[in-house]
Short mmCIF file of C-alpha atoms and ligand atoms in Angstrom, two decimals:
data_model
loop_
_atom_site.label_atom_id
_atom_site.label_comp_id
_atom_site.label_asym_id
_atom_site.label_seq_id
_atom_site.Cartn_x
_atom_site.Cartn_y
_atom_site.Cartn_z
CA MET A 1 4.75 116.13 144.57
CA THR A 2 1.97 116.36 141.95
CA PHE A 3 4.63 116.28 139.24
CA TRP A 4 5.99 112.96 140.53
CA VAL A 5 2.52 111.43 140.84
CA ILE A 6 1.73 112.32 137.24
CA GLU A 7 5.11 111.23 135.86
CA GLY A 8 5.01 108.01 137.95
CA ALA A 9 1.52 107.22 136.62
CA TYR A 10 2.72 107.80 133.06
CA LEU A 11 5.74 105.56 133.58
CA VAL A 12 3.62 102.69 134.94
CA ALA A 13 1.04 103.18 132.17
CA SER A 14 3.76 103.15 129.47
CA ALA A 15 5.25 99.91 130.84
CA LEU A 16 1.78 98.33 130.93
CA PHE A 17 1.10 99.41 127.32
CA VAL A 18 4.34 97.74 126.21
CA MET A 19 3.54 94.54 128.14
CA SER A 20 0.00 94.57 126.78
CA LEU A 21 1.31 94.50 123.21
CA TYR A 22 3.81 91.80 124.12
CA TRP A 23 1.14 89.58 125.69
CA MET A 24 -1.02 90.01 122.59
CA ASN A 25 1.49 87.82 120.75
CA ASP A 26 0.03 84.61 122.10
CA PRO A 27 -3.62 83.51 122.44
CA LYS A 28 -2.79 82.12 125.89
CA THR A 29 -1.81 85.57 127.22
CA ALA A 30 -4.17 87.68 125.09
CA ARG A 31 -6.76 88.14 127.87
CA ARG A 32 -4.04 89.37 130.22
CA ALA A 33 -2.99 91.77 127.46
CA VAL A 34 -6.47 93.28 127.28
CA GLY A 35 -6.56 93.66 131.08
CA ALA A 36 -3.14 95.34 131.08
CA GLY A 37 -4.21 97.75 128.32
CA VAL A 38 -7.38 98.74 130.19
CA LEU A 39 -5.44 99.22 133.43
CA ALA A 40 -2.79 101.29 131.65
CA MET A 41 -5.42 103.58 130.17
CA ALA A 42 -7.15 103.97 133.56
CA ILE A 43 -3.84 104.87 135.25
CA ALA A 44 -3.04 107.33 132.45
CA ILE A 45 -6.42 109.07 132.83
CA VAL A 46 -6.23 109.23 136.64
CA GLY A 47 -2.64 110.50 136.45
CA THR A 48 -3.70 113.24 134.02
CA LEU A 49 -6.55 114.31 136.33
CA PHE A 50 -3.93 115.17 138.96
CA ASN A 51 -2.73 117.97 136.72
CA PRO A 52 -4.24 121.09 138.34
CA GLY A 53 -3.66 123.27 135.27
CA ILE A 54 -5.96 121.39 132.94
CA VAL A 55 -8.81 120.15 135.08
CA ASN A 56 -12.28 121.53 134.63
CA TRP A 57 -14.44 118.91 136.31
CA GLY A 58 -17.65 119.92 134.55
CA TRP A 59 -16.18 119.45 131.08
CA ILE A 60 -14.41 116.23 132.09
CA ALA A 61 -17.58 114.71 133.58
CA GLY A 62 -19.46 115.64 130.39
CA ALA A 63 -16.77 114.08 128.18
CA VAL A 64 -16.70 110.87 130.26
CA ALA A 65 -20.52 110.62 129.98
CA VAL A 66 -20.40 111.09 126.18
CA GLY A 67 -17.56 108.53 125.99
CA PHE A 68 -19.64 105.97 127.87
CA LEU A 69 -22.74 106.67 125.80
CA LEU A 70 -20.82 106.02 122.58
CA GLY A 71 -18.40 103.37 123.83
CA VAL A 72 -20.78 100.95 125.54
CA PRO A 73 -23.00 100.33 122.46
CA LEU A 74 -19.82 99.99 120.38
CA SER A 75 -18.80 97.04 122.57
CA TRP A 76 -22.03 95.20 121.71
CA VAL A 77 -21.22 94.70 118.02
CA PRO A 78 -20.91 91.08 116.88
CA LEU A 79 -17.45 89.63 116.27
CA THR A 80 -18.03 89.76 112.51
CA ALA A 81 -18.37 93.57 112.70
CA VAL A 82 -15.21 94.17 114.74
CA PRO A 83 -13.16 95.52 111.78
CA GLN A 84 -15.62 98.38 111.14
CA ARG A 85 -15.98 98.97 114.89
CA THR A 86 -12.21 99.32 115.09
CA ALA A 87 -12.30 101.81 112.21
CA VAL A 88 -14.89 103.89 114.10
CA SER A 89 -12.58 103.92 117.15
CA HIS A 90 -9.70 105.15 114.98
CA ALA A 91 -11.99 107.85 113.58
CA PHE A 92 -12.65 109.08 117.13
CA GLY A 93 -8.92 108.96 117.93
CA GLY A 94 -8.12 111.00 114.82
CA LEU A 95 -10.91 113.51 115.52
CA ALA A 96 -9.73 113.97 119.13
CA ALA A 97 -6.15 114.63 118.01
CA GLY A 98 -7.32 117.01 115.28
CA LEU A 99 -9.58 118.98 117.63
CA VAL A 100 -6.87 119.29 120.28
CA GLY A 101 -4.60 120.68 117.56
CA VAL A 102 -7.25 123.23 116.52
CA ALA A 103 -7.81 124.30 120.14
CA GLU A 104 -4.08 124.69 120.78
CA PHE A 105 -3.58 126.68 117.57
CA TYR A 106 -6.19 129.28 118.52
CA LEU A 107 -5.12 129.37 122.21
CA TRP A 108 -1.54 130.04 121.14
CA GLN A 109 -2.66 133.03 119.05
CA ALA A 110 -2.95 134.92 122.38
CA GLU A 111 0.58 133.83 123.36
CA PRO A 112 2.52 133.83 120.05
CA GLY A 113 5.75 132.95 121.92
CA ARG A 114 4.54 129.35 122.05
CA PHE A 115 4.75 129.01 118.26
CA THR A 116 8.28 127.64 118.03
CA ALA A 117 9.12 126.11 114.64
CA PHE A 118 9.25 122.61 116.15
CA ARG A 119 5.96 122.88 118.05
CA THR A 120 4.10 124.42 115.13
CA SER A 121 5.38 121.68 112.80
CA ALA A 122 4.16 119.07 115.31
CA LEU A 123 0.80 120.83 115.55
CA VAL A 124 0.32 120.95 111.78
CA THR A 125 1.33 117.26 111.50
CA GLU A 126 -1.12 116.37 114.26
CA VAL A 127 -3.96 118.24 112.56
CA ILE A 128 -3.33 116.81 109.07
CA LEU A 129 -2.95 113.20 110.28
CA GLY A 130 -5.78 113.50 112.80
CA PHE A 131 -8.37 114.82 110.37
CA LEU A 132 -7.44 112.55 107.48
CA THR A 133 -7.64 109.59 109.86
CA PHE A 134 -11.09 110.80 110.93
CA THR A 135 -12.71 110.90 107.49
CA GLY A 136 -10.64 108.01 106.10
CA SER A 137 -11.65 105.71 108.97
CA LEU A 138 -15.32 106.66 108.68
CA MET A 139 -15.21 105.85 104.95
CA ALA A 140 -13.47 102.52 105.67
CA ALA A 141 -16.07 101.63 108.35
CA GLY A 142 -18.88 102.58 105.94
CA LYS A 143 -17.46 100.39 103.17
CA LEU A 144 -17.12 97.39 105.49
CA GLN A 145 -20.60 97.93 106.95
CA GLU A 146 -21.89 98.13 103.36
CA VAL A 147 -23.56 101.49 103.99
CA LYS A 148 -25.80 102.16 100.96
CA TRP A 149 -24.44 105.55 99.88
CA ILE A 150 -20.78 104.48 100.08
CA PRO A 151 -19.80 102.31 97.09
CA GLN A 152 -18.01 99.08 98.06
CA ARG A 153 -16.22 98.83 94.76
CA PRO A 154 -13.24 101.08 94.08
CA VAL A 155 -14.28 104.44 92.60
CA THR A 156 -11.66 105.57 90.12
CA TYR A 157 -11.31 108.53 87.74
CA PRO A 158 -8.51 109.94 85.57
CA PHE A 159 -5.53 111.52 87.34
CA GLN A 160 -6.88 110.33 90.69
CA ASN A 161 -3.54 109.64 92.35
CA GLN A 162 -2.05 112.86 91.00
CA SER A 163 -4.95 114.99 92.26
CA ASN A 164 -4.84 113.26 95.67
CA VAL A 165 -1.12 113.91 96.02
CA ALA A 166 -1.69 117.54 94.94
CA LEU A 167 -4.36 117.95 97.63
CA LEU A 168 -2.06 116.57 100.32
CA GLY A 169 0.69 118.82 98.92
CA LEU A 170 -1.59 121.85 99.35
CA ALA A 171 -2.28 120.92 102.99
CA VAL A 172 1.44 120.51 103.64
CA ALA A 173 2.25 123.80 101.83
CA CYS A 174 -0.27 125.70 103.99
CA GLY A 175 1.26 123.96 107.04
CA VAL A 176 4.76 125.09 106.07
CA ALA A 177 3.50 128.66 105.61
CA LEU A 178 1.98 128.50 109.11
CA VAL A 179 5.26 127.33 110.61
CA TRP A 180 6.85 130.37 108.98
CA LYS A 181 4.22 132.97 110.06
CA PRO A 182 1.68 131.36 112.44
CA VAL A 183 -0.06 134.56 113.47
CA GLU A 184 0.02 136.62 110.27
CA LEU A 185 -1.09 133.68 108.08
CA ALA A 186 -3.57 132.19 110.61
CA THR A 187 -6.34 132.34 107.99
CA LEU A 188 -4.63 129.42 106.22
CA PHE A 189 -5.25 127.13 109.19
CA PRO A 190 -8.91 126.25 108.36
CA LEU A 191 -7.70 125.32 104.87
CA VAL A 192 -5.28 122.76 106.36
CA VAL A 193 -8.24 121.19 108.19
CA VAL A 194 -10.48 121.15 105.10
CA PHE A 195 -7.75 119.71 102.83
CA ALA A 196 -6.95 116.98 105.37
CA LEU A 197 -10.64 116.04 105.76
CA ALA A 198 -11.09 115.87 101.98
CA PHE A 199 -7.87 113.90 101.51
CA GLY A 200 -9.06 111.24 104.01
CA ILE A 201 -12.19 110.64 101.89
CA LEU A 202 -10.40 110.70 98.53
CA LEU A 203 -7.67 108.35 99.81
CA ILE A 204 -10.22 105.65 100.63
CA ILE A 205 -12.73 105.76 97.76
CA PRO A 206 -10.42 104.10 95.18
CA ILE A 207 -9.80 101.19 97.55
CA GLY A 208 -12.10 98.15 97.41
CA GLY A 209 -13.91 96.69 100.44
CA ALA A 210 -11.64 93.61 100.48
CA ASP A 211 -8.61 95.78 101.25
CA MET A 212 -10.28 97.68 104.07
CA PRO A 213 -8.74 95.65 106.95
CA THR A 214 -5.25 96.52 105.72
CA VAL A 215 -6.24 100.13 105.25
CA ILE A 216 -7.81 100.27 108.73
CA SER A 217 -4.58 98.98 110.18
CA LEU A 218 -2.69 101.68 108.26
CA LEU A 219 -5.10 104.36 109.50
CA ASN A 220 -4.45 103.05 113.01
CA SER A 221 -0.83 103.81 112.39
CA TYR A 222 -1.67 107.38 111.20
CA ALA A 223 -3.78 107.92 114.35
CA GLY A 224 -0.78 106.77 116.42
CA LEU A 225 1.57 109.19 114.63
CA SER A 226 -0.95 111.96 115.14
CA ALA A 227 -0.91 111.15 118.89
CA VAL A 228 2.91 111.33 118.87
CA ALA A 229 2.71 114.82 117.32
CA MET A 230 0.06 115.77 119.91
CA GLY A 231 2.45 114.56 122.63
CA PHE A 232 5.06 117.06 121.39
CA VAL A 233 2.45 119.83 121.16
CA LEU A 234 1.20 119.24 124.71
CA ASP A 235 4.62 118.23 126.04
CA ASN A 236 3.17 114.92 127.23
CA LYS A 237 5.58 111.95 127.22
CA LEU A 238 2.88 109.31 127.64
CA LEU A 239 1.16 110.44 124.44
CA VAL A 240 4.49 110.23 122.60
CA ILE A 241 5.13 106.68 123.87
CA ALA A 242 1.60 105.33 123.43
CA GLY A 243 1.29 107.01 120.02
CA ALA A 244 4.59 105.51 118.86
CA LEU A 245 3.47 102.04 119.99
CA ASP A 246 0.16 102.51 118.19
CA GLY A 247 1.81 103.87 115.06
CA SER A 248 4.43 101.15 114.77
CA SER A 249 2.14 98.23 115.63
CA GLY A 250 -0.44 99.43 113.07
CA LEU A 251 2.26 99.65 110.42
CA ILE A 252 3.67 96.20 111.25
CA LEU A 253 0.20 94.64 111.13
CA SER A 254 -0.45 96.24 107.72
CA ILE A 255 2.85 94.84 106.44
CA ILE A 256 1.99 91.34 107.74
CA MET A 257 -1.44 91.51 106.06
CA CYS A 258 0.04 92.73 102.76
CA ARG A 259 2.50 89.83 102.83
CA ALA A 260 -0.32 87.35 103.52
CA MET A 261 -2.07 88.57 100.39
CA ASN A 262 1.18 88.88 98.41
CA ARG A 263 0.44 92.52 97.74
CA SER A 264 2.49 95.67 98.09
CA PHE A 265 1.38 98.78 99.98
CA ALA A 266 1.21 100.67 96.70
CA ASN A 267 -1.04 97.98 95.24
CA VAL A 268 -3.37 98.13 98.25
CA LEU A 269 -3.52 101.93 98.29
CA PHE A 270 -3.59 102.60 94.55
CA GLY A 271 -4.44 99.24 92.95
CA ALA A 272 -8.25 99.67 92.95
CA PHE A 273 -8.56 96.03 94.06
CA GLY A 274 -12.07 94.56 93.87
CA GLN A 275 -13.35 96.21 90.69
CA VAL A 276 -16.15 94.25 89.03
CA GLN A 277 -14.64 91.44 86.99
CA GLN A 278 -15.99 90.37 83.62
CA LYS A 279 -17.00 86.74 84.05
CA ALA A 280 -16.07 84.16 81.44
CA GLY A 281 -19.23 82.87 79.79
CA ALA A 282 -18.07 79.26 79.95
CA ALA A 283 -18.06 79.26 83.74
CA GLU A 284 -21.83 79.55 83.91
CA THR A 285 -22.40 76.14 82.34
CA ARG A 286 -20.34 74.25 84.93
CA THR A 287 -22.07 72.30 87.66
CA ALA A 288 -20.84 71.28 91.08
CA LYS A 289 -21.33 67.79 92.55
CA ARG A 290 -23.43 67.47 95.71
CA GLU A 291 -22.99 65.18 98.68
CA THR A 292 -25.35 64.39 101.56
CA PRO A 293 -24.36 64.56 105.26
CA GLU A 294 -24.74 60.73 105.41
CA GLY A 295 -22.34 60.23 102.51
CA ALA A 296 -19.93 62.85 103.83
CA ALA A 297 -19.90 61.26 107.30
CA GLN A 298 -19.00 57.91 105.72
CA VAL A 299 -16.16 59.51 103.78
CA LEU A 300 -14.84 61.22 106.91
CA GLU A 301 -15.06 58.02 108.93
CA MET A 302 -12.90 56.16 106.44
CA ALA A 303 -10.18 58.85 106.41
CA SER A 304 -6.96 58.74 108.44
CA ARG A 305 -6.02 62.38 107.95
CA VAL A 306 -8.54 65.22 107.84
CA VAL A 307 -7.81 68.91 107.49
CA ILE A 308 -10.56 71.42 108.32
CA VAL A 309 -10.35 74.83 106.61
CA PRO A 310 -12.57 77.33 108.42
CA GLY A 311 -13.59 80.63 106.83
CA TYR A 312 -15.92 83.55 107.18
CA GLY A 313 -19.01 81.31 106.82
CA MET A 314 -18.11 79.44 110.02
CA ALA A 315 -18.07 82.79 111.83
CA VAL A 316 -21.42 83.87 110.33
CA ALA A 317 -23.05 80.55 111.28
CA GLN A 318 -21.36 80.57 114.71
CA ALA A 319 -20.60 76.92 114.03
CA GLN A 320 -17.42 76.67 116.14
CA GLN A 321 -18.95 74.58 118.95
CA ARG A 322 -20.38 72.09 116.41
CA VAL A 323 -16.96 71.99 114.75
CA ARG A 324 -15.48 71.10 118.13
CA GLU A 325 -17.98 68.22 118.43
CA LEU A 326 -17.03 67.03 114.94
CA TYR A 327 -13.37 67.21 115.94
CA ASP A 328 -14.14 65.07 119.03
CA GLU A 329 -16.06 62.49 116.98
CA LEU A 330 -13.25 62.12 114.47
CA THR A 331 -10.32 62.07 116.92
CA LYS A 332 -12.23 59.49 119.01
CA ARG A 333 -11.90 57.19 116.02
CA GLY A 334 -8.14 57.73 115.83
CA ILE A 335 -8.41 60.08 112.84
CA GLU A 336 -5.80 62.82 112.78
CA VAL A 337 -7.56 66.19 112.52
CA LYS A 338 -5.84 69.53 111.92
CA PHE A 339 -7.15 73.02 111.25
CA ALA A 340 -5.60 75.02 108.40
CA ILE A 341 -5.49 78.70 109.34
CA HIS A 342 -5.18 81.26 106.57
CA PRO A 343 -3.89 84.64 107.79
CA VAL A 344 -6.79 86.55 106.22
CA ALA A 345 -9.60 83.99 106.63
CA GLY A 346 -12.72 85.63 108.02
CA ARG A 347 -12.88 89.38 108.36
CA MET A 348 -10.09 90.32 110.76
CA PRO A 349 -6.62 89.11 111.65
CA GLY A 350 -6.82 86.12 113.98
CA HIS A 351 -10.58 85.71 113.40
CA MET A 352 -10.44 81.92 113.07
CA ASN A 353 -8.02 81.53 116.00
CA VAL A 354 -10.40 83.45 118.27
CA LEU A 355 -13.43 81.36 117.29
CA LEU A 356 -11.66 78.00 117.55
CA ALA A 357 -10.07 78.97 120.87
CA GLU A 358 -13.57 79.86 122.11
CA ALA A 359 -14.58 76.27 121.28
CA ASP A 360 -11.51 74.92 123.15
CA ILE A 361 -9.85 73.38 120.11
CA PRO A 362 -6.25 72.68 121.24
CA TYR A 363 -3.87 75.39 119.94
CA ASP A 364 -1.44 72.84 118.58
CA LYS A 365 -4.10 71.62 116.13
CA LEU A 366 -4.26 75.06 114.53
CA VAL A 367 -1.66 75.00 111.77
CA GLU A 368 -0.54 78.05 109.78
CA MET A 369 -1.00 77.97 105.99
CA ASP A 370 2.70 77.61 105.14
CA ASP A 371 3.05 74.60 107.46
CA ILE A 372 -0.10 72.77 106.39
CA ASN A 373 0.25 73.17 102.61
CA PRO A 374 3.07 70.58 102.22
CA GLU A 375 0.79 68.05 103.99
CA MET A 376 -2.15 68.56 101.66
CA PRO A 377 -1.29 65.87 99.06
CA GLN A 378 -1.20 63.27 101.88
CA THR A 379 -4.53 64.47 103.31
CA ASP A 380 -7.48 62.12 102.74
CA VAL A 381 -10.24 64.68 103.18
CA VAL A 382 -10.16 68.46 103.41
CA LEU A 383 -13.35 69.85 104.89
CA VAL A 384 -13.89 73.50 103.89
CA ILE A 385 -16.34 75.21 106.25
CA GLY A 386 -17.59 78.55 104.91
CA ALA A 387 -14.26 79.49 103.33
CA ASN A 388 -14.02 80.62 99.74
CA ASP A 389 -11.34 83.10 98.62
CA VAL A 390 -8.66 81.53 100.83
CA VAL A 391 -9.00 78.19 98.98
CA ASN A 392 -9.51 79.54 95.46
CA PRO A 393 -6.83 78.05 93.13
CA ALA A 394 -7.34 80.98 90.71
CA ALA A 395 -5.03 82.92 93.05
CA ARG A 396 -2.19 80.69 91.83
CA HIS A 397 -2.64 80.85 88.05
CA ASP A 398 -5.32 83.30 86.87
CA LYS A 399 -3.53 86.57 86.22
CA SER A 400 -6.84 88.35 85.58
CA SER A 401 -8.23 87.37 89.00
CA PRO A 402 -8.38 90.10 91.65
CA ILE A 403 -6.87 87.66 94.15
CA PHE A 404 -4.01 86.59 91.85
CA GLY A 405 -0.83 86.22 93.90
CA MET A 406 -2.58 85.80 97.25
CA PRO A 407 -1.17 82.67 98.92
CA ILE A 408 -3.95 80.12 99.48
CA ILE A 409 -4.52 76.90 101.37
CA ASP A 410 -4.03 74.11 98.83
CA ALA A 411 -7.37 72.39 99.45
CA ASP A 412 -7.45 71.27 95.80
CA LYS A 413 -4.37 69.10 96.35
CA ALA A 414 -6.02 66.85 98.96
CA ARG A 415 -7.37 63.43 97.89
CA MET A 416 -10.94 64.68 98.38
CA CYS A 417 -12.56 67.98 99.23
CA LEU A 418 -15.90 68.43 101.00
CA ALA A 419 -17.12 72.04 100.99
CA ILE A 420 -19.87 73.44 103.19
CA LYS A 421 -21.64 76.63 102.10
CA ARG A 422 -25.21 77.70 101.48
CA SER A 423 -25.09 78.30 97.74
CA MET A 424 -22.68 78.85 94.84
CA ASN A 425 -22.43 82.55 95.76
CA PRO A 426 -18.93 84.02 95.75
CA GLY A 427 -16.98 85.16 98.80
CA PHE A 428 -15.53 88.53 99.68
CA ALA A 429 -13.59 89.11 96.45
CA GLY A 430 -16.79 88.51 94.46
CA ILE A 431 -15.40 85.79 92.20
CA GLU A 432 -16.31 82.23 91.34
CA ASN A 433 -14.24 79.46 92.94
CA GLU A 434 -13.00 76.74 90.58
CA LEU A 435 -12.32 74.44 93.57
CA TYR A 436 -16.07 73.83 93.82
CA PHE A 437 -16.21 72.49 90.25
CA ALA A 438 -13.15 70.26 90.59
CA ASP A 439 -13.42 66.48 90.07
CA ARG A 440 -12.57 65.64 93.65
CA THR A 441 -14.80 68.27 95.30
CA TYR A 442 -18.28 67.56 96.70
CA MET A 443 -20.58 70.30 98.00
CA LEU A 444 -22.57 70.06 101.21
CA PHE A 445 -25.11 72.84 100.78
CA GLY A 446 -26.57 74.50 103.86
CA ASP A 447 -25.82 76.66 106.85
CA ALA A 448 -22.46 75.64 108.33
CA LYS A 449 -23.87 75.07 111.83
CA ALA A 450 -26.74 72.90 110.56
CA VAL A 451 -24.54 70.84 108.21
CA VAL A 452 -21.79 70.24 110.79
CA SER A 453 -24.51 69.29 113.34
CA ASP A 454 -25.84 66.76 110.81
CA LEU A 455 -22.36 65.33 110.34
CA VAL A 456 -21.92 65.01 114.12
CA LYS A 457 -25.32 63.34 114.40
CA GLN A 458 -24.42 60.87 111.67
CA LEU A 459 -21.10 60.07 113.32
CA SER A 460 -22.34 59.87 116.91
CA GLY A 461 -25.32 57.67 116.09
CA GLY A 462 -23.31 56.02 113.44
CA SER A 463 -22.86 52.42 114.42
CA GLY A 464 -24.24 51.58 111.01
CA LEU A 465 -21.74 53.80 109.20
P1 LIG B 1 -15.05 84.45 101.89
O1 LIG B 1 -14.21 84.36 100.69
O2 LIG B 1 -15.71 85.74 102.21
O3 LIG B 1 -16.18 83.33 101.73
C1 LIG B 1 -17.04 83.02 102.77
C2 LIG B 1 -18.05 82.02 102.25
O4 LIG B 1 -18.82 81.62 103.37
C3 LIG B 1 -19.01 82.60 101.24
O5 LIG B 1 -18.72 82.14 99.94
C4 LIG B 1 -20.39 82.15 101.72
O6 LIG B 1 -21.04 81.40 100.70
C5 LIG B 1 -20.09 81.26 102.91
N1 LIG B 1 -21.03 81.47 104.00
C6 LIG B 1 -21.51 82.64 104.48
N2 LIG B 1 -22.38 82.42 105.48
C7 LIG B 1 -22.43 81.08 105.64
C8 LIG B 1 -23.15 80.23 106.51
N3 LIG B 1 -24.01 80.70 107.43
N4 LIG B 1 -22.98 78.89 106.41
C9 LIG B 1 -22.14 78.40 105.47
N5 LIG B 1 -21.43 79.14 104.61
C10 LIG B 1 -21.58 80.48 104.70
O7 LIG B 1 -14.28 84.01 103.21
P2 LIG B 1 -12.80 83.48 103.42
O8 LIG B 1 -12.51 82.33 102.53
O9 LIG B 1 -12.66 83.33 104.90
O10 LIG B 1 -11.87 84.65 102.90
C11 LIG B 1 -11.77 85.87 103.56
C12 LIG B 1 -11.86 87.00 102.55
O11 LIG B 1 -12.12 88.18 103.26
C13 LIG B 1 -10.59 87.21 101.77
O12 LIG B 1 -10.89 87.73 100.49
C14 LIG B 1 -9.87 88.29 102.60
O13 LIG B 1 -8.92 89.05 101.86
C15 LIG B 1 -11.05 89.13 103.02
N6 LIG B 1 -10.90 89.84 104.26
C16 LIG B 1 -10.10 89.36 105.24
C17 LIG B 1 -10.01 90.04 106.43
C18 LIG B 1 -9.10 89.54 107.53
O14 LIG B 1 -8.36 90.33 108.10
N7 LIG B 1 -9.20 88.27 107.85
C19 LIG B 1 -10.79 91.16 106.63
C20 LIG B 1 -11.65 91.60 105.61
C21 LIG B 1 -11.67 90.93 104.41
P3 LIG B 1 -22.64 81.25 100.69
O15 LIG B 1 -23.18 82.62 100.66
O16 LIG B 1 -22.90 80.46 99.45
O17 LIG B 1 -23.00 80.50 101.92
#
């Protein structure tokens, strides 16, 4: 009876995990997806508690309390910090898998019959992937959070890739030896753990902060594979299924992000992207043209087609509601307004979609980069709100630029560009943007929320405009 309750719970939870991922495909069903994921996890936990062999209520109550104490504050982080929060969650996932592997290894020493070649290989895989995900994810979170003692820029040294591969090779070699003689060579096991922990750190330090989201997604995939291995170690089908879903979705997301930046995996992992660039001296003498909210409102009012390009600055300023009001003011006048969505605008995949959906901008006005770019030459005004790297034309032609090859939104091809930001400071990639010095570009300096509010004020009170 207990067997069927547990297996039934795992079956329902697995189906809900699959549906949850499926519903994540569309903003309209994304909330349902979150609900399904939470329900699936609850069913999985309750189902597991039915297992009489593993329950020690004291330990479980303690673990649940610690989980709540850590998890609840993690849910309070602002939207802009979600990438590093996600990395911290992966770190916990990796640590849990690694620790379960350690516990099983030493428990099995008393019953050496359990060390079959397959199970021991799974255990070693679980431990290596789990611990490297743990330290790698903590490093990635630290880089994104701009923790002082973790350098944001790639740290490189001679023979770095070779020494990293050698370290991983050592961990794998010790693992193979353990599969061969798990009891006699048990002293090698702590070395596997130490090598994996060190590899996680060394894997991340040569990667620049700008590539962290892709790396976090890849680490997600490692955590998933570690869970699959743990499923084989513990003979738990749900862990195998959920881990496989996690592993494959993380990998697919990393591939999508690499494509959006026109980069290969190898370039992300070994390219040391984001190293300090030597600036051309000539750039410092250039000046950008300014515009006032009054002037900008007049320009917008005379346009027939406007494209708004939101970026990280809109998220920082929390300007999405004001942007909605601006959208209303313009559409009221019969002006066609669209939003150009770059796949890596902001700091996490879908960042702009989430913010604009929160402000109830109709989904059909959110246009993907590849679809909006052909319309740019016919666009009267492009309004860039706190975006920088995703509209930097250097990505198209400057081979020395760290963002060279990244597809961009062609804001420079519109008839006029109005750009809102607080200063001439660079964006995430740390480089100057030639769009802001172009003939047809006018800067509206200030906080995005304040400037867009000013524009709305001008337009709503604007009988005289
Ligand atoms: P960005 O290049 O980081 O530029 C954002 C701009 O917003 C800055 O230049 C900043 O200039 C301005 N800004 C900041 N706060 C503002 C405020 N309160 N009001 C007005 N402007 C403000 O952003 P992006 O164009 O969205 O490009 C995203 C970058 O992040 C890409 O390099 C991408 O690869 C990387 N990235 C993406 C993800 C992802 O998954 N989406 C994750 C991590 C990193 P001022 O300081 O002068 O105001």
